[in-house]
mmCIF file of C-alpha atoms in Angstrom:
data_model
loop_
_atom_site.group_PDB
_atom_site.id
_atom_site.type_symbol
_atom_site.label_atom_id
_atom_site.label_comp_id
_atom_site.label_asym_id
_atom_site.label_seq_id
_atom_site.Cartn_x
_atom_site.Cartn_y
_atom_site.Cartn_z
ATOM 1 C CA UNK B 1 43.862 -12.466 -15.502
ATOM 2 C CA UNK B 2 45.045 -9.666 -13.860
ATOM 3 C CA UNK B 3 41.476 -7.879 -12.722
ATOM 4 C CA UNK B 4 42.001 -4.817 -10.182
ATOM 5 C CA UNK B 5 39.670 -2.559 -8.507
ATOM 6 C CA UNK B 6 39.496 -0.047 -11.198
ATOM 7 C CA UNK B 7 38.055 -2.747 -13.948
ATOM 8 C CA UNK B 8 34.484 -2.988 -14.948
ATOM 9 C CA UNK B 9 33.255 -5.992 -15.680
ATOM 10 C CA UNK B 10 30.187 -7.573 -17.202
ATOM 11 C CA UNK B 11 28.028 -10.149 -16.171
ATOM 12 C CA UNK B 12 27.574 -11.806 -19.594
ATOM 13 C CA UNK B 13 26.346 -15.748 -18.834
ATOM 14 C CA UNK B 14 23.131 -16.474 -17.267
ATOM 15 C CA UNK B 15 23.371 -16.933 -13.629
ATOM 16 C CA UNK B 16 22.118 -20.506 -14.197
ATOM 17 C CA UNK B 17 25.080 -21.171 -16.315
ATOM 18 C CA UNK B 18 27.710 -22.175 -14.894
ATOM 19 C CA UNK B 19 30.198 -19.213 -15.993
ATOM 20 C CA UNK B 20 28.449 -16.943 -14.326
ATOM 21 C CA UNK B 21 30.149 -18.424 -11.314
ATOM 22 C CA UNK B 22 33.308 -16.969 -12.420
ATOM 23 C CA UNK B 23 32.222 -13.857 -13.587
ATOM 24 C CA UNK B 24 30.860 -12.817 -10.038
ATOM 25 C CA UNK B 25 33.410 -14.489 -7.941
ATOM 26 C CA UNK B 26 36.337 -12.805 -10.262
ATOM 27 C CA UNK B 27 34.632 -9.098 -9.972
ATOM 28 C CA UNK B 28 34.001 -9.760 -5.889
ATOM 29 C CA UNK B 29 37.332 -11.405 -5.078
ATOM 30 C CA UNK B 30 39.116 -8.458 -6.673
ATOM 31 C CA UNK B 31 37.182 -5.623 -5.969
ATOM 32 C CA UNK B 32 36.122 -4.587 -9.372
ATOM 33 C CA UNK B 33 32.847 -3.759 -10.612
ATOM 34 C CA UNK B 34 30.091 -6.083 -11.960
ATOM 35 C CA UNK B 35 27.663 -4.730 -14.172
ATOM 36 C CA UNK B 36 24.408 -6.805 -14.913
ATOM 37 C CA UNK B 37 22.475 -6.550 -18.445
ATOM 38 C CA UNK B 38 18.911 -7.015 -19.119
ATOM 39 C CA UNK B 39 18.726 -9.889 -21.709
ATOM 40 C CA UNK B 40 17.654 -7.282 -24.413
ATOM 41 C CA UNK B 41 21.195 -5.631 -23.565
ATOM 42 C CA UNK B 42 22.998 -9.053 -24.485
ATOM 43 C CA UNK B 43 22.733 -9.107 -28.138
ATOM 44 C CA UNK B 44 23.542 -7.654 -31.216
ATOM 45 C CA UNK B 45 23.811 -3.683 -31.298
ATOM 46 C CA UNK B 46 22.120 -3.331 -27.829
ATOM 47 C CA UNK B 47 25.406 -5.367 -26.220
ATOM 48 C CA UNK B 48 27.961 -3.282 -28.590
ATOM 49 C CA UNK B 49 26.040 -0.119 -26.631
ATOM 50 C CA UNK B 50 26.561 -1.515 -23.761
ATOM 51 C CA UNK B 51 29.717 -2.145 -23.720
ATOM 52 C CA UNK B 52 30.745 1.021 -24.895
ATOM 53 C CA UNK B 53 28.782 2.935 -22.115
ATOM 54 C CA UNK B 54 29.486 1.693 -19.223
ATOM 55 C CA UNK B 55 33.034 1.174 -20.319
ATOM 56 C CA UNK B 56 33.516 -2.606 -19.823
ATOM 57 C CA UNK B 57 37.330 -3.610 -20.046
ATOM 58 C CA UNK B 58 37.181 -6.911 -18.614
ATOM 59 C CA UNK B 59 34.644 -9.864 -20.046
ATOM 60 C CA UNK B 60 34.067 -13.363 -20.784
ATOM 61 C CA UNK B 61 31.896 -13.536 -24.472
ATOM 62 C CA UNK B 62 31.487 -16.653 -26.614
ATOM 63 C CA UNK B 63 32.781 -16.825 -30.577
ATOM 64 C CA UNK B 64 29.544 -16.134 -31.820
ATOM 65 C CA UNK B 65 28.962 -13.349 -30.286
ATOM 66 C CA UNK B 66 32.370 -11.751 -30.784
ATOM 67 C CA UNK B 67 31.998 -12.672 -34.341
ATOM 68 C CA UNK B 68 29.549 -9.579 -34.401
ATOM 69 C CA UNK B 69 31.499 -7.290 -32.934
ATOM 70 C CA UNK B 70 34.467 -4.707 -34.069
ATOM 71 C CA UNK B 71 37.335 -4.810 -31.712
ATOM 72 C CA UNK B 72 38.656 -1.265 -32.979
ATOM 73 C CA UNK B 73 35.352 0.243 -31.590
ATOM 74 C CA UNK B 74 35.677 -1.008 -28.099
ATOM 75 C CA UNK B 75 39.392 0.758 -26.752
ATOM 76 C CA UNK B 76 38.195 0.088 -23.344
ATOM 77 C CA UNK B 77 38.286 -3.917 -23.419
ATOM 78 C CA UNK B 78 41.648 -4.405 -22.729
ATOM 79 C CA UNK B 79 40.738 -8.246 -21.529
ATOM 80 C CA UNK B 80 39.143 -10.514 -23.029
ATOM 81 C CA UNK B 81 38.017 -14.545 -22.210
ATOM 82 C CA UNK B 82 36.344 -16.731 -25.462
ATOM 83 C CA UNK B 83 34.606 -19.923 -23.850
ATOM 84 C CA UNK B 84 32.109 -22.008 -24.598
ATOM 85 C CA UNK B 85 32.902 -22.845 -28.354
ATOM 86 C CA UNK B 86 35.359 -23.117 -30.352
ATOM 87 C CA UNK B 87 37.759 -19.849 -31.429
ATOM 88 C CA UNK B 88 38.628 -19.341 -35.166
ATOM 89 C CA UNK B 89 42.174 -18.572 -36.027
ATOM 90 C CA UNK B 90 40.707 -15.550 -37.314
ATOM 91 C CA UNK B 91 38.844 -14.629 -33.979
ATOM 92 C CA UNK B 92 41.756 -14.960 -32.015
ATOM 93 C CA UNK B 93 44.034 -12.834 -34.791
ATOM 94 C CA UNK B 94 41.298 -9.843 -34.718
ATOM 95 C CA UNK B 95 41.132 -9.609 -30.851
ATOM 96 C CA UNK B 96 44.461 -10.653 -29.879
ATOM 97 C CA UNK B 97 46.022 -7.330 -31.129
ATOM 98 C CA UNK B 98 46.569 -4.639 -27.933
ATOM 99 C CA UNK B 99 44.993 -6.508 -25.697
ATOM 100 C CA UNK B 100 45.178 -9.493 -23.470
ATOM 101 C CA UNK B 101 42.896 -12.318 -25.154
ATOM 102 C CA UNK B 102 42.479 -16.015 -23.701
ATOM 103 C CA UNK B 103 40.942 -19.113 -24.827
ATOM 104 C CA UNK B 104 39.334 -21.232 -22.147
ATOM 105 C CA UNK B 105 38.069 -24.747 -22.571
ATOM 106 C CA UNK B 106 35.540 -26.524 -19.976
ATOM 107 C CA UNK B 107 32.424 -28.649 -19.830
ATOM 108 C CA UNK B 108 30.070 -27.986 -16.954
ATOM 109 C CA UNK B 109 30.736 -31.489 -15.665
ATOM 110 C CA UNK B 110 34.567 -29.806 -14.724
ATOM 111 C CA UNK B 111 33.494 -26.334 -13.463
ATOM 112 C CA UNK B 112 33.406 -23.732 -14.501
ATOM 113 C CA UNK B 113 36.679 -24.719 -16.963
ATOM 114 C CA UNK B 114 39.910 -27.236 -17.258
ATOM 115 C CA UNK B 115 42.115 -25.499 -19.165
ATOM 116 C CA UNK B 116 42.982 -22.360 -20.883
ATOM 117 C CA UNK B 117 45.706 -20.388 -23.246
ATOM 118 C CA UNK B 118 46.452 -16.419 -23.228
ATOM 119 C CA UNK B 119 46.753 -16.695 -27.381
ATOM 120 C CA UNK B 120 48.672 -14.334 -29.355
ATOM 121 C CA UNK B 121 46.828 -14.719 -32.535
ATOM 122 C CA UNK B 122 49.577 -16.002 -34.975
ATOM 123 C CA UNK B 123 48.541 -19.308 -34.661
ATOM 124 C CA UNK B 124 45.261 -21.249 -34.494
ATOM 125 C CA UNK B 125 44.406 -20.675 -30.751
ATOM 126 C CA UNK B 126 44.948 -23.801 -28.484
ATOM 127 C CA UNK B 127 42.889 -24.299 -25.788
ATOM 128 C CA UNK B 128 45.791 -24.724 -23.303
ATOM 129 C CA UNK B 129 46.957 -26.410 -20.260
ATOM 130 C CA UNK B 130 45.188 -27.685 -17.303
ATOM 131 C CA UNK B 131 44.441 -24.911 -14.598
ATOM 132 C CA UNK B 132 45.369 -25.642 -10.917
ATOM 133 C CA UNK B 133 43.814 -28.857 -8.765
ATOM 134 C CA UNK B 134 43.205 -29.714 -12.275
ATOM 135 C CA UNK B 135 43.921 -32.888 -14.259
ATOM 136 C CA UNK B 136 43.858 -34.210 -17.923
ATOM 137 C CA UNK B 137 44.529 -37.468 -20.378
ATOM 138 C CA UNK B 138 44.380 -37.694 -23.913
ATOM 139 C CA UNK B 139 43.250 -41.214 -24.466
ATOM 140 C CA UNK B 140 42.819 -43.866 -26.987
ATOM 141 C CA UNK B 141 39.593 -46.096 -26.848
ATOM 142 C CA UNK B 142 41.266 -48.206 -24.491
ATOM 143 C CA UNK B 143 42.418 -45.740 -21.926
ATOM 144 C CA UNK B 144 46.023 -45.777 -23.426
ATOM 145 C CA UNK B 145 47.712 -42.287 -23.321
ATOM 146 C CA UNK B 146 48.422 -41.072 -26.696
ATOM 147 C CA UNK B 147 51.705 -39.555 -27.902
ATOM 148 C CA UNK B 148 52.228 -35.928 -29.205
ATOM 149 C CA UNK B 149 50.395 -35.049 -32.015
ATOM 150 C CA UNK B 150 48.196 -38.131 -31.659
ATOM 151 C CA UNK B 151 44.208 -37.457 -31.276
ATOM 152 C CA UNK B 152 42.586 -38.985 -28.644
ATOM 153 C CA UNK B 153 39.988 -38.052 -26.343
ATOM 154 C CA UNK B 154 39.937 -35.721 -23.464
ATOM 155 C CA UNK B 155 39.239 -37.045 -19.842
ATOM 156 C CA UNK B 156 39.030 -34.400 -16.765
ATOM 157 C CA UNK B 157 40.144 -35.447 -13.541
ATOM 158 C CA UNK B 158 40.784 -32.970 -10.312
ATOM 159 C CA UNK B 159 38.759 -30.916 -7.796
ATOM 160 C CA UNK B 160 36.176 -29.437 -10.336
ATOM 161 C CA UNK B 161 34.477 -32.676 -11.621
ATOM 162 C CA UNK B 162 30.845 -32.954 -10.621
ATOM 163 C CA UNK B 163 29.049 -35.992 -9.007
ATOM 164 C CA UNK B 164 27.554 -37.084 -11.807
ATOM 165 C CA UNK B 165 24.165 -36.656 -13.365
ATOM 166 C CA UNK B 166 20.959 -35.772 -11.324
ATOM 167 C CA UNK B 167 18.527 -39.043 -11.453
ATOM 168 C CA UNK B 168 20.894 -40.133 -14.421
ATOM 169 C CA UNK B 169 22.872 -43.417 -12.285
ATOM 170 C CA UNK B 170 23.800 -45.187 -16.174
ATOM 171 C CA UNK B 171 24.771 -41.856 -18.000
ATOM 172 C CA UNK B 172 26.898 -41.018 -14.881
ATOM 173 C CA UNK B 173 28.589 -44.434 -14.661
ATOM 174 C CA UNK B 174 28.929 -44.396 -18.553
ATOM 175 C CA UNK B 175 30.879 -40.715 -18.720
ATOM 176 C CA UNK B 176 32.409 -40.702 -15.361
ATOM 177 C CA UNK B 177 35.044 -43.466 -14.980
ATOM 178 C CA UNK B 178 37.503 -44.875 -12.483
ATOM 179 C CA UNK B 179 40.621 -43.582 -13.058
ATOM 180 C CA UNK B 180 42.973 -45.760 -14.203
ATOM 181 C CA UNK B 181 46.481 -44.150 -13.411
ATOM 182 C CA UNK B 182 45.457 -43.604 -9.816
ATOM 183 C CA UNK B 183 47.594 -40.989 -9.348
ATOM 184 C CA UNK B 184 46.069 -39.792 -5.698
ATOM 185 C CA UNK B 185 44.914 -36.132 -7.778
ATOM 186 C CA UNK B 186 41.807 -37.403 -8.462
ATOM 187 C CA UNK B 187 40.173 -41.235 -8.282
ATOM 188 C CA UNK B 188 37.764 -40.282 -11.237
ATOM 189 C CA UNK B 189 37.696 -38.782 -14.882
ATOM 190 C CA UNK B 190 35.260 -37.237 -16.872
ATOM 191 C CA UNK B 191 34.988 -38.463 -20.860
ATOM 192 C CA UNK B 192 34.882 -35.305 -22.581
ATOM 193 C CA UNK B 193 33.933 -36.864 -26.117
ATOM 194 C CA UNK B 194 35.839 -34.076 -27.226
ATOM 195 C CA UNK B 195 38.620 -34.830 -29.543
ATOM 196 C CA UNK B 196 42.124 -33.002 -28.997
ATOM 197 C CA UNK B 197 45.766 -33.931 -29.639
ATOM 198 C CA UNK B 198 49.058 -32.384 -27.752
ATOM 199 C CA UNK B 199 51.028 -29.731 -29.404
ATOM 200 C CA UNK B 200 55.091 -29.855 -29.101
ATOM 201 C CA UNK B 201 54.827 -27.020 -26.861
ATOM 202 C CA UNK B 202 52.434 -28.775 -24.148
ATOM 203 C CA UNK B 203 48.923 -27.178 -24.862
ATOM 204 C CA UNK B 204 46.165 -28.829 -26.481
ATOM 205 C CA UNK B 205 44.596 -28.260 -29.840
ATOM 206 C CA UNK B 206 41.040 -28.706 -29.703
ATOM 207 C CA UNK B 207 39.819 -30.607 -32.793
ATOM 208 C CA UNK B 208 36.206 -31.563 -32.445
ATOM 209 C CA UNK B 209 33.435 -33.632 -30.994
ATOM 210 C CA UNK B 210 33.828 -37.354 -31.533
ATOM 211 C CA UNK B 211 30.613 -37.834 -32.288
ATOM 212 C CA UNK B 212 30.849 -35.151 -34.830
ATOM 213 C CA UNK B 213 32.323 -37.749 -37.271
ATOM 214 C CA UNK B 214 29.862 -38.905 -39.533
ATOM 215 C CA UNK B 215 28.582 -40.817 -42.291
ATOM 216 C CA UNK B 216 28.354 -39.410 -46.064
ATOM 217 C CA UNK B 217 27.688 -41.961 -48.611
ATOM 218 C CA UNK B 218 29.528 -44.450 -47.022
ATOM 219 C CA UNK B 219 32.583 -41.739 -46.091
ATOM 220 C CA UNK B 220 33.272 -40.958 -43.027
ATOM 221 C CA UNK B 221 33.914 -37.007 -42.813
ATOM 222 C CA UNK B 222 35.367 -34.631 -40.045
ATOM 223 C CA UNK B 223 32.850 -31.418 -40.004
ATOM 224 C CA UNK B 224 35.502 -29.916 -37.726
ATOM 225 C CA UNK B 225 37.655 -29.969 -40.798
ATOM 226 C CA UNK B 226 35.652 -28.370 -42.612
ATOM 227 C CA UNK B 227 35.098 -25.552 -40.733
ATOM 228 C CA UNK B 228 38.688 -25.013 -40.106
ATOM 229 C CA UNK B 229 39.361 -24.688 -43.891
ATOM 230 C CA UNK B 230 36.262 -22.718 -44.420
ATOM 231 C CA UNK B 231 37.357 -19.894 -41.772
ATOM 232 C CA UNK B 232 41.006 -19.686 -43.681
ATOM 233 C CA UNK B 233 38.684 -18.133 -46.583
ATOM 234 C CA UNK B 234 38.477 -14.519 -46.655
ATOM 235 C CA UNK B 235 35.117 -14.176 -47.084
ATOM 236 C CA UNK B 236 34.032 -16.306 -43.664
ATOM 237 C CA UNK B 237 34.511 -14.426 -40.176
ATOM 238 C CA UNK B 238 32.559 -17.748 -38.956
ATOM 239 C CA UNK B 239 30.857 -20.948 -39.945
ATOM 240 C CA UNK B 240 29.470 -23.750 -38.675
ATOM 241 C CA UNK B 241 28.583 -26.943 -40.681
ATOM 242 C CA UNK B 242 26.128 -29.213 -40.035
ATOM 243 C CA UNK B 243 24.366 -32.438 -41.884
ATOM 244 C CA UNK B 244 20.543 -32.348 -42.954
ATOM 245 C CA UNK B 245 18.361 -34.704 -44.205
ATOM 246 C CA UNK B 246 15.385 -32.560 -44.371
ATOM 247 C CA UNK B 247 16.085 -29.801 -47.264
ATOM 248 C CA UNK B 248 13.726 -30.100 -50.336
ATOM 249 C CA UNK B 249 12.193 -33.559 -49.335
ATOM 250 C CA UNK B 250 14.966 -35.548 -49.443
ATOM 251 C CA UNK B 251 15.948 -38.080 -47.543
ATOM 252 C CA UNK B 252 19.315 -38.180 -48.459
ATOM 253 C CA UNK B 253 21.845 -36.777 -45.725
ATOM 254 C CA UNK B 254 23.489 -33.248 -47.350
ATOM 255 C CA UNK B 255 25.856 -30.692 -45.429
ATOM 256 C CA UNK B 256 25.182 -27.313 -45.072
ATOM 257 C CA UNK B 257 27.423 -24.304 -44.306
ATOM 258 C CA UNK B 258 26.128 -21.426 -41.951
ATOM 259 C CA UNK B 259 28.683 -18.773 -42.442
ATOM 260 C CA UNK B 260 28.875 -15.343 -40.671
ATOM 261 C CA UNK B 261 30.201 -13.038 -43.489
ATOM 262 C CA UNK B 262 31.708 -9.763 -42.474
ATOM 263 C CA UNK B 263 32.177 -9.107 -45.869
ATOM 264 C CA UNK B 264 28.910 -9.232 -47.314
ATOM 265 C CA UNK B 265 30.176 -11.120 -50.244
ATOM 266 C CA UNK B 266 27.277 -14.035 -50.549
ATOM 267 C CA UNK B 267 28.994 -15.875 -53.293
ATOM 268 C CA UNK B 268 28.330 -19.365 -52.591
ATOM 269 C CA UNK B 269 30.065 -20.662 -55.680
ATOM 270 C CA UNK B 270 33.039 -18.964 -55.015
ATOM 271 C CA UNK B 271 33.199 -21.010 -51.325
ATOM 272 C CA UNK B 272 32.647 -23.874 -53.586
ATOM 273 C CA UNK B 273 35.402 -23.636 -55.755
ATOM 274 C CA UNK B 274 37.503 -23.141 -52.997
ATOM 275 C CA UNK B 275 36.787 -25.992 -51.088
ATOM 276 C CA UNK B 276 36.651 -28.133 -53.984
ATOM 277 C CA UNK B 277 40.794 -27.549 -54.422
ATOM 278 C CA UNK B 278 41.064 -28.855 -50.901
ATOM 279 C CA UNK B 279 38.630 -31.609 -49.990
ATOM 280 C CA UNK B 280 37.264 -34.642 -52.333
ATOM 281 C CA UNK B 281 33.794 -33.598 -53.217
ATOM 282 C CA UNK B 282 31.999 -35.840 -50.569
ATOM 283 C CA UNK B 283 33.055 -33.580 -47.889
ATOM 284 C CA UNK B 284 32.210 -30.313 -50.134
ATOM 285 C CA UNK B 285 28.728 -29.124 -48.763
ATOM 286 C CA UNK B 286 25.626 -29.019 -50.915
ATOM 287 C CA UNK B 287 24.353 -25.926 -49.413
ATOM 288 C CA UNK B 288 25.465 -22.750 -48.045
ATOM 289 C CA UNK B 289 23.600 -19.985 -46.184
ATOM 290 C CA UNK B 290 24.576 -16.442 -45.296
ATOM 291 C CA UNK B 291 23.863 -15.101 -41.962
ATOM 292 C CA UNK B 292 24.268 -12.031 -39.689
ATOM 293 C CA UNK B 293 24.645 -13.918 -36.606
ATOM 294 C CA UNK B 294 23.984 -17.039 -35.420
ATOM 295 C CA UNK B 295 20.778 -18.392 -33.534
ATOM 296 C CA UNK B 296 21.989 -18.401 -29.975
ATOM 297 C CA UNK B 297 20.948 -20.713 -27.084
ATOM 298 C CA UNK B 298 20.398 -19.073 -23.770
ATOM 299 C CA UNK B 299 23.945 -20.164 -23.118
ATOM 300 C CA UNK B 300 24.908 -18.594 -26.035
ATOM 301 C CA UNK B 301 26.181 -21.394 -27.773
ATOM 302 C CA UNK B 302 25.058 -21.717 -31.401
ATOM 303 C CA UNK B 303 21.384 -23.225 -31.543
ATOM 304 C CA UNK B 304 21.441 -25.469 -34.082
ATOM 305 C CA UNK B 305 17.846 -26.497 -34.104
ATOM 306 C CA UNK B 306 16.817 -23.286 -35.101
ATOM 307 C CA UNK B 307 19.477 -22.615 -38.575
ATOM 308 C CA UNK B 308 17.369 -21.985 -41.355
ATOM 309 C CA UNK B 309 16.210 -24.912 -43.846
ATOM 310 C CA UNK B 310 18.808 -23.929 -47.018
ATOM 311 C CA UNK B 311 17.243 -23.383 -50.588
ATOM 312 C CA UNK B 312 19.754 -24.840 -52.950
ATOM 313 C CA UNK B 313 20.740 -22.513 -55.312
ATOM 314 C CA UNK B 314 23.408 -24.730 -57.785
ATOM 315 C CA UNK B 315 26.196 -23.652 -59.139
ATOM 316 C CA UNK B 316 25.378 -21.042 -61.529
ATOM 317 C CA UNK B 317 25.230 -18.837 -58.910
ATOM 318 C CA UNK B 318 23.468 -15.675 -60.429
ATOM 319 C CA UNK B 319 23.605 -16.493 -64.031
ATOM 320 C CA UNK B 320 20.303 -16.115 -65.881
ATOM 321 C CA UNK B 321 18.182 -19.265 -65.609
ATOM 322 C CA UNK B 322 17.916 -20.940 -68.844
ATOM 323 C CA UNK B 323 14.997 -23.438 -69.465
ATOM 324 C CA UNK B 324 15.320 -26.912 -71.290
ATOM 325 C CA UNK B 325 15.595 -25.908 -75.069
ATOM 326 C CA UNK B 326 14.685 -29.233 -76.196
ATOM 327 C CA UNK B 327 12.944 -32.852 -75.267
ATOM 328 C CA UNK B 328 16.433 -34.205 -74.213
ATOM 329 C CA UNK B 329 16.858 -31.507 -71.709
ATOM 330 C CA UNK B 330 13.786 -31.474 -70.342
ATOM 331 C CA UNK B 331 13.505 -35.110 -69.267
ATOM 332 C CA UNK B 332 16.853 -34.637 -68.015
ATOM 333 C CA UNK B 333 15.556 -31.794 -66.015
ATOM 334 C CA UNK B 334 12.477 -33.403 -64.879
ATOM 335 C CA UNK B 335 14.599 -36.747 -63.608
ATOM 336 C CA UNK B 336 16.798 -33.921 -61.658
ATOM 337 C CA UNK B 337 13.669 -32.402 -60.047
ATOM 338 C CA UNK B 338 12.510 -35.705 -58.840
ATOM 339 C CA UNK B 339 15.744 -35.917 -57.361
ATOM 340 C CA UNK B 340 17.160 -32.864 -55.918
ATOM 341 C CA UNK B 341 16.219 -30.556 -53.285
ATOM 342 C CA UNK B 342 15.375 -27.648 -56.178
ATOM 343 C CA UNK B 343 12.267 -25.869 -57.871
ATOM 344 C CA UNK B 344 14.065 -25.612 -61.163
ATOM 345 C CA UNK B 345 17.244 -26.253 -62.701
ATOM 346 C CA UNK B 346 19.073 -24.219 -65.315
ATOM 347 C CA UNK B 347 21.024 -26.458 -68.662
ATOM 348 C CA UNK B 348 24.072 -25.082 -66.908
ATOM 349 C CA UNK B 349 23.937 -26.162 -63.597
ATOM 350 C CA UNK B 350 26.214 -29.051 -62.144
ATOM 351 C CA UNK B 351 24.169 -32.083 -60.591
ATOM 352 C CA UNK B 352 26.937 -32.700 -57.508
ATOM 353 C CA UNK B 353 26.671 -28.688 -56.795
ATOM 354 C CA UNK B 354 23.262 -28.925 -56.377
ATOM 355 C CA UNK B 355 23.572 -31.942 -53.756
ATOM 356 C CA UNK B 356 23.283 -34.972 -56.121
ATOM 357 C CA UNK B 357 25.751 -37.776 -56.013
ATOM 358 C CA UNK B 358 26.834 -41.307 -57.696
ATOM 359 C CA UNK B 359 24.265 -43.503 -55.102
ATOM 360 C CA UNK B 360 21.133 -41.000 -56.021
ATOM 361 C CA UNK B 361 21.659 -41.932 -59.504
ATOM 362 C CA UNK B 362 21.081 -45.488 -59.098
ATOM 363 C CA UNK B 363 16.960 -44.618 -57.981
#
């Protein structure tokens, strides 16, 4: 990473997370300067100030917060270290230019991480190769390694791995396995339940959580894919998608998009259209909501118990409502109502846009 005596750099993670390790042993073991926020200095405007007085050039932010913030106003951060969530192509693309940017990848179980990339920004950002005194498999459900190009999941071996879990002897015998390749580097592994593949190249493409694969209507769907095609859209600087079954009193499962919008274009339908080209409709959320920034956890990773319960809108985006004109249409409207997570619905709105399917049709 390069950090001298001359570099400032901020102490961004909590010092009961476990990147704060890092932060303080990288400023002490090199002689450089660690500055310390109040938590009101951590977010939003206050952290942009912040950064820009005391002239931090060397830091370690999550996506969602640099999702917030404009790299052209901050000359002085010449190096920069995303962790602790996935990096958009488009992240990595706005940050990479004139300065050094990495992408790090690590559970706390391998402290503080197990791999990482310095990323260009020409390509979606990888999350790299093992560090030092570090090992890793991609694996198949039987422990087979998997080929190049081949998901599988991620297992940690090496000096970093923890014990296991405190007071927790079945969850730590459940994610921390004998290793079976024995290689002498490390007699255990760690099951990530994070889903990657190998690139030609050697690094590793982070795809998702395993158990992010769900269940719509019978399909199973990828959210990670979503996202990935949703940030491609010009209008998304970042999104995160994730399945409800509490909007409008149903008890149907819907997705929802929360997208950060640097543009300030909330145009839902357009989104809609867009995704409807490149995924079959089941995978198409129902809902999506605008945001400034997302809810943050005191790790800074986005809180997702605390994104906002979506109002449906429907496809007609801001088109003037028009009422049922007749007894047809409004039986038809009242059979919607009973169904759908909305107050009201226009003649001209589409039931599948506003979250209705083939198997609700059936009640």
């Amino acid at each position: 990473f390069d950090v001298s005596p001359g570099d400032n750099l901020l102490q961004f993670a909590s010092i009961n997370f476990d990147a704060s390790v890092f932060e303080i042993s990288m400023a002490l073991q090199s002689g450089a300067t660690l500055y310390l926020a109040k938590k009101e200095s951590l977010i939003g405007e206050a952290l942009f100030e912040f950064l820009q007085e005391k002239k931090i050039n060397w830091s370690v932010l999550p996506p969602a917060v640099l999702s917030i913030l404009k790299p052209d106003l901050l000359p002085d951060l010449h190096t920069l270290i995303v962790a602790g969530d996935s990096c958009s192509s488009e992240l990595a693309h706005k940050w990479s230019q004139e300065r050094k940017f990495f992408n790090a990848y690590g559970p706390t179980e391998s402290t503080v991480w197990a791999t990482v990339a310095q990323v260009d920004g020409s390509v979606t950002p990888p999350i790299g190769k093992p560090i030092a005194n570090t090992s890793i498999y991609i694996l198949d459900p039987y422990l087979n390694p998997q080929p190049v190009g081949i998901p599988g999941e991620l297992h940690i071996g090496g000096d970093g791995l923890a014990r296991g879990y405190l007071n927790r002897p079945d969850l730590t015998k459940e994610k921390f396995i004998s290793n079976p390749f024995d290689t002498g580097a490390s007699d255990r592994l760690y099951k990530t339940g994070d889903l990657v593949r190998y690139l030609d190249d050697g690094n590793i493409e982070f795809i998702g959580r395993i158990d992010d694969q769900i269940k719509i209507r019978g399909f199973r769907v990828e959210l990670g894919e979503i996202e990935a095609i949703l940030r491609e859209h010009v209008f998304v600087s970042d999104v995160t998608v994730v399945p409800r079954d509490d909007v409008g009193g149903m008890s149907e499962k819907i997705l929802v998009a929360y997208i950060v919008n640097s543009r300030n274009a909330d145009d839902s339908a357009v989104l809609r259209d867009y995704l409807k080209k490149l995924l079959p409709d089941y995978m198409v959320p129902s809902a999506f909501v605008f945001l400034d920034a997302f809810p943050l956890t005191p790790n800074k990773k986005i809180d997702r118990k605390k994104l906002p319960i979506p109002t449906i809108k429907g496809g007609t985006n801001n088109e003037e409502y028009i009422p049922p004109r007749n007894e047809i249409e409004r039986i038809i409207s009242d059979v919607w109502l009973s169904l759908l997570p909305v107050s009201k619905v226009s003649i001209y709105e589409n039931f599948f846009d506003l979250g209705g399917h083939s198997l609700l049709l059936a009640k």
